[in-house]
Amino acid sequence: MAESLGISLRTLYRDIETLKAQGADIDGEPGVGYILRPGYMLRPLMFSQEEIEAIVLGSRWVADRADAPLGNAARAALAKIAACFLTISSRASTRQIC
């Protein structure tokens, strides 16, 4: 797998441990193999600053003007976006993960 991805084995093993720490249900061990169990949700895709602004502004508009179910969904989405950025800030990293 490392070869097909163009990364070192060390990087592969480290990334698998990172995914496990984030809640991925991965079974296996180095040198034997791994399996990702169904149900793991990936973190949001990478967005540019402008894309995040568009998503947030659109969601705020929907939250304020749509019917209750859609407004609630927009508020839930905004909460997830905010939580993602709090994670970035708490890591004091310049790397964009969300």
PDB file of C-alpha atoms in Angstrom:
ATOM      1  CA  MET A   1       0.000   0.000   0.000  1.00  0.00           C
ATOM      2  CA  ALA A   2       2.797   2.433   0.894  1.00  0.00           C
ATOM      3  CA  GLU A   3       4.466   1.857  -2.454  1.00  0.00           C
ATOM      4  CA  SER A   4       1.254   2.413  -4.403  1.00  0.00           C
ATOM      5  CA  LEU A   5       0.701   5.687  -2.516  1.00  0.00           C
ATOM      6  CA  GLY A   6       4.317   6.774  -2.922  1.00  0.00           C
ATOM      7  CA  ILE A   7       4.941   7.050   0.835  1.00  0.00           C
ATOM      8  CA  SER A   8       7.188   5.285   3.335  1.00  0.00           C
ATOM      9  CA  LEU A   9       5.983   2.428   5.523  1.00  0.00           C
ATOM     10  CA  ARG A  10       6.615   4.627   8.542  1.00  0.00           C
ATOM     11  CA  THR A  11       4.249   7.265   7.140  1.00  0.00           C
ATOM     12  CA  LEU A  12       1.618   4.647   6.359  1.00  0.00           C
ATOM     13  CA  TYR A  13       1.731   3.213   9.880  1.00  0.00           C
ATOM     14  CA  ARG A  14       1.652   6.681  11.438  1.00  0.00           C
ATOM     15  CA  ASP A  15      -1.338   7.693   9.309  1.00  0.00           C
ATOM     16  CA  ILE A  16      -3.200   4.511  10.231  1.00  0.00           C
ATOM     17  CA  GLU A  17      -2.604   5.230  13.924  1.00  0.00           C
ATOM     18  CA  THR A  18      -3.861   8.800  13.395  1.00  0.00           C
ATOM     19  CA  LEU A  19      -7.054   7.500  11.785  1.00  0.00           C
ATOM     20  CA  LYS A  20      -7.542   5.057  14.669  1.00  0.00           C
ATOM     21  CA  ALA A  21      -7.088   7.907  17.176  1.00  0.00           C
ATOM     22  CA  GLN A  22      -9.787   9.852  15.311  1.00  0.00           C
ATOM     23  CA  GLY A  23     -12.240   6.997  15.706  1.00  0.00           C
ATOM     24  CA  ALA A  24     -11.722   4.870  12.621  1.00  0.00           C
ATOM     25  CA  ASP A  25     -12.478   1.212  13.324  1.00  0.00           C
ATOM     26  CA  ILE A  26      -9.311  -0.287  11.811  1.00  0.00           C
ATOM     27  CA  ASP A  27      -8.215  -3.815  12.640  1.00  0.00           C
ATOM     28  CA  GLY A  28      -4.813  -5.270  11.825  1.00  0.00           C
ATOM     29  CA  GLU A  29      -1.150  -4.851  12.509  1.00  0.00           C
ATOM     30  CA  PRO A  30       1.999  -3.749  10.698  1.00  0.00           C
ATOM     31  CA  GLY A  31       3.357  -6.317   8.288  1.00  0.00           C
ATOM     32  CA  VAL A  32       0.119  -8.337   8.285  1.00  0.00           C
ATOM     33  CA  GLY A  33      -2.538  -6.006   6.926  1.00  0.00           C
ATOM     34  CA  TYR A  34      -5.405  -3.722   7.871  1.00  0.00           C
ATOM     35  CA  ILE A  35      -9.137  -3.581   7.372  1.00  0.00           C
ATOM     36  CA  LEU A  36     -11.326  -0.503   7.771  1.00  0.00           C
ATOM     37  CA  ARG A  37     -14.695  -1.509   9.187  1.00  0.00           C
ATOM     38  CA  PRO A  38     -17.834   0.091   7.684  1.00  0.00           C
ATOM     39  CA  GLY A  39     -19.291   3.227   9.216  1.00  0.00           C
ATOM     40  CA  TYR A  40     -16.280   5.514   9.515  1.00  0.00           C
ATOM     41  CA  MET A  41     -17.006   9.063   8.408  1.00  0.00           C
ATOM     42  CA  LEU A  42     -14.147  11.020   6.887  1.00  0.00           C
ATOM     43  CA  ARG A  43     -13.410  14.537   8.021  1.00  0.00           C
ATOM     44  CA  PRO A  44     -14.716  17.288   5.763  1.00  0.00           C
ATOM     45  CA  LEU A  45     -12.890  18.021   2.543  1.00  0.00           C
ATOM     46  CA  MET A  46     -10.394  20.841   2.256  1.00  0.00           C
ATOM     47  CA  PHE A  47     -12.053  24.168   1.453  1.00  0.00           C
ATOM     48  CA  SER A  48     -10.527  27.498   0.471  1.00  0.00           C
ATOM     49  CA  GLN A  49     -11.249  30.550   2.616  1.00  0.00           C
ATOM     50  CA  GLU A  50     -13.738  31.791   0.019  1.00  0.00           C
ATOM     51  CA  GLU A  51     -15.529  28.433  -0.085  1.00  0.00           C
ATOM     52  CA  ILE A  52     -15.884  28.372   3.702  1.00  0.00           C
ATOM     53  CA  GLU A  53     -17.261  31.922   3.649  1.00  0.00           C
ATOM     54  CA  ALA A  54     -19.805  30.941   0.988  1.00  0.00           C
ATOM     55  CA  ILE A  55     -20.887  27.858   2.926  1.00  0.00           C
ATOM     56  CA  VAL A  56     -21.201  29.775   6.195  1.00  0.00           C
ATOM     57  CA  LEU A  57     -23.066  32.716   4.656  1.00  0.00           C
ATOM     58  CA  GLY A  58     -25.445  30.420   2.787  1.00  0.00           C
ATOM     59  CA  SER A  59     -26.050  28.306   5.879  1.00  0.00           C
ATOM     60  CA  ARG A  60     -26.739  31.382   7.999  1.00  0.00           C
ATOM     61  CA  TRP A  61     -29.256  32.587   5.429  1.00  0.00           C
ATOM     62  CA  VAL A  62     -30.998  29.190   5.423  1.00  0.00           C
ATOM     63  CA  ALA A  63     -30.904  28.988   9.228  1.00  0.00           C
ATOM     64  CA  ASP A  64     -32.681  32.358   9.474  1.00  0.00           C
ATOM     65  CA  ARG A  65     -35.204  32.010   6.635  1.00  0.00           C
ATOM     66  CA  ALA A  66     -36.039  28.359   5.964  1.00  0.00           C
ATOM     67  CA  ASP A  67     -38.590  26.103   7.608  1.00  0.00           C
ATOM     68  CA  ALA A  68     -37.712  24.524  10.951  1.00  0.00           C
ATOM     69  CA  PRO A  69     -36.210  21.224   9.705  1.00  0.00           C
ATOM     70  CA  LEU A  70     -33.985  22.895   7.115  1.00  0.00           C
ATOM     71  CA  GLY A  71     -33.063  25.711   9.502  1.00  0.00           C
ATOM     72  CA  ASN A  72     -32.071  23.149  12.125  1.00  0.00           C
ATOM     73  CA  ALA A  73     -29.979  21.282   9.562  1.00  0.00           C
ATOM     74  CA  ALA A  74     -28.197  24.508   8.606  1.00  0.00           C
ATOM     75  CA  ARG A  75     -27.453  25.294  12.267  1.00  0.00           C
ATOM     76  CA  ALA A  76     -26.120  21.750  12.781  1.00  0.00           C
ATOM     77  CA  ALA A  77     -23.863  22.127   9.745  1.00  0.00           C
ATOM     78  CA  LEU A  78     -22.578  25.465  11.037  1.00  0.00           C
ATOM     79  CA  ALA A  79     -21.806  23.877  14.410  1.00  0.00           C
ATOM     80  CA  LYS A  80     -19.754  21.168  12.704  1.00  0.00           C
ATOM     81  CA  ILE A  81     -17.846  23.748  10.682  1.00  0.00           C
ATOM     82  CA  ALA A  82     -17.158  25.786  13.827  1.00  0.00           C
ATOM     83  CA  ALA A  83     -15.976  22.683  15.706  1.00  0.00           C
ATOM     84  CA  CYS A  84     -13.600  21.874  12.885  1.00  0.00           C
ATOM     85  CA  PHE A  85     -12.028  25.325  13.038  1.00  0.00           C
ATOM     86  CA  LEU A  86     -11.745  25.152  16.825  1.00  0.00           C
ATOM     87  CA  THR A  87      -9.748  21.938  16.346  1.00  0.00           C
ATOM     88  CA  ILE A  88      -7.437  23.707  13.939  1.00  0.00           C
ATOM     89  CA  SER A  89      -6.970  26.662  16.296  1.00  0.00           C
ATOM     90  CA  SER A  90      -6.286  24.469  19.300  1.00  0.00           C
ATOM     91  CA  ARG A  91      -3.516  22.688  17.404  1.00  0.00           C
ATOM     92  CA  ALA A  92      -1.897  26.021  16.570  1.00  0.00           C
ATOM     93  CA  SER A  93      -1.173  24.630  13.136  1.00  0.00           C
ATOM     94  CA  THR A  94      -0.997  26.428   9.837  1.00  0.00           C
ATOM     95  CA  ARG A  95      -2.031  23.203   8.112  1.00  0.00           C
ATOM     96  CA  GLN A  96      -5.636  23.267   6.929  1.00  0.00           C
ATOM     97  CA  ILE A  97      -7.411  20.041   7.903  1.00  0.00           C
ATOM     98  CA  CYS A  98     -11.007  20.989   7.187  1.00  0.00           C
TER      99      CYS A  98
END
